[in-house]
């Protein structure tokens, strides 16, 4: 027994075009999503009282700028491989 704190990062896409790719990083506590960064929104959004407080702080600091750059680094540079792999198997 204990507390679970984890982060899930993923890219949603339906083509290799940058405008069709979304970077999402979700922060969870005890299986409940508390805050999320979504590149289509461009900022953090909180879903709990703690998440709202974190989102406000992170949106006013350098964290939000770094997350805005993650779409290019994490998704756009790698989606091509995943997309080609999925298309050739369908």
Short mmCIF file of C-alpha atoms in Angstrom, two decimals:
data_model
loop_
_atom_site.label_atom_id
_atom_site.label_comp_id
_atom_site.label_asym_id
_atom_site.label_seq_id
_atom_site.Cartn_x
_atom_site.Cartn_y
_atom_site.Cartn_z
CA UNK A 1 0.00 0.00 0.00
CA UNK A 2 1.08 3.54 -0.62
CA UNK A 3 0.62 6.45 -2.94
CA UNK A 4 1.08 6.31 -6.71
CA UNK A 5 2.55 9.30 -8.49
CA UNK A 6 3.38 8.94 -12.17
CA UNK A 7 3.60 10.79 -15.49
CA UNK A 8 2.39 9.59 -18.89
CA UNK A 9 3.74 11.22 -22.05
CA UNK A 10 2.39 10.44 -25.50
CA UNK A 11 1.85 11.78 -29.00
CA UNK A 12 -1.52 11.69 -30.74
CA UNK A 13 -1.29 11.80 -34.52
CA UNK A 14 -3.07 10.80 -37.71
CA UNK A 15 -0.35 11.83 -40.16
CA UNK A 16 3.27 12.94 -40.12
CA UNK A 17 2.27 16.58 -40.69
CA UNK A 18 3.21 18.68 -37.65
CA UNK A 19 -0.26 20.27 -37.48
CA UNK A 20 -1.79 16.78 -37.06
CA UNK A 21 0.42 15.92 -34.06
CA UNK A 22 -0.39 16.65 -30.43
CA UNK A 23 2.01 16.25 -27.52
CA UNK A 24 0.36 15.37 -24.20
CA UNK A 25 1.94 14.95 -20.77
CA UNK A 26 -0.40 13.93 -17.95
CA UNK A 27 0.45 13.88 -14.25
CA UNK A 28 -1.38 11.36 -12.06
CA UNK A 29 -1.75 10.85 -8.34
CA UNK A 30 -3.45 7.67 -7.10
CA UNK A 31 -4.83 6.91 -10.59
CA UNK A 32 -6.42 10.36 -10.89
CA UNK A 33 -5.17 12.77 -13.52
CA UNK A 34 -4.42 16.01 -11.68
CA UNK A 35 -2.81 18.16 -14.38
CA UNK A 36 -2.06 17.93 -18.12
CA UNK A 37 -0.03 19.77 -20.72
CA UNK A 38 -1.57 19.57 -24.19
CA UNK A 39 0.33 21.17 -27.09
CA UNK A 40 -2.93 22.01 -28.88
CA UNK A 41 -3.92 24.12 -25.84
CA UNK A 42 -0.35 25.38 -25.27
CA UNK A 43 -0.52 25.42 -21.48
CA UNK A 44 -1.09 23.29 -18.40
CA UNK A 45 -4.66 22.58 -17.30
CA UNK A 46 -5.49 21.37 -13.79
CA UNK A 47 -8.28 18.91 -13.02
CA UNK A 48 -8.10 18.87 -9.22
CA UNK A 49 -7.48 21.53 -6.60
CA UNK A 50 -3.79 20.58 -6.46
CA UNK A 51 -3.63 20.36 -10.27
CA UNK A 52 -5.10 23.83 -10.71
CA UNK A 53 -2.50 25.29 -8.32
CA UNK A 54 0.33 23.50 -10.13
CA UNK A 55 -0.99 24.56 -13.54
CA UNK A 56 -1.12 28.22 -12.46
CA UNK A 57 2.47 28.09 -11.18
CA UNK A 58 3.83 26.17 -14.19
CA UNK A 59 2.03 28.39 -16.72
CA UNK A 60 3.73 31.46 -15.28
CA UNK A 61 7.22 29.91 -15.21
CA UNK A 62 9.76 28.50 -17.65
CA UNK A 63 8.13 25.04 -17.51
CA UNK A 64 5.46 25.99 -20.03
CA UNK A 65 8.04 27.18 -22.58
CA UNK A 66 9.93 23.90 -22.29
CA UNK A 67 6.72 21.89 -22.76
CA UNK A 68 5.82 23.88 -25.88
CA UNK A 69 9.14 22.76 -27.38
CA UNK A 70 8.58 19.11 -26.47
CA UNK A 71 6.18 18.55 -29.39
CA UNK A 72 9.03 19.07 -31.87
CA UNK A 73 11.62 17.16 -29.86
CA UNK A 74 9.53 14.25 -28.63
CA UNK A 75 6.81 13.82 -31.26
CA UNK A 76 7.63 15.36 -34.63
CA UNK A 77 11.09 13.80 -34.76
CA UNK A 78 9.75 10.30 -33.99
CA UNK A 79 6.21 10.07 -35.36
CA UNK A 80 7.42 9.29 -38.89
CA UNK A 81 8.79 5.92 -37.79
CA UNK A 82 5.64 5.01 -35.87
CA UNK A 83 3.37 6.17 -38.70
CA UNK A 84 5.22 4.17 -41.37
CA UNK A 85 5.21 1.11 -39.14
CA UNK A 86 1.46 1.35 -38.54
CA UNK A 87 0.61 2.01 -42.20
CA UNK A 88 2.65 -0.94 -43.49
CA UNK A 89 0.89 -3.30 -41.07
CA UNK A 90 -2.65 -2.18 -41.89
#
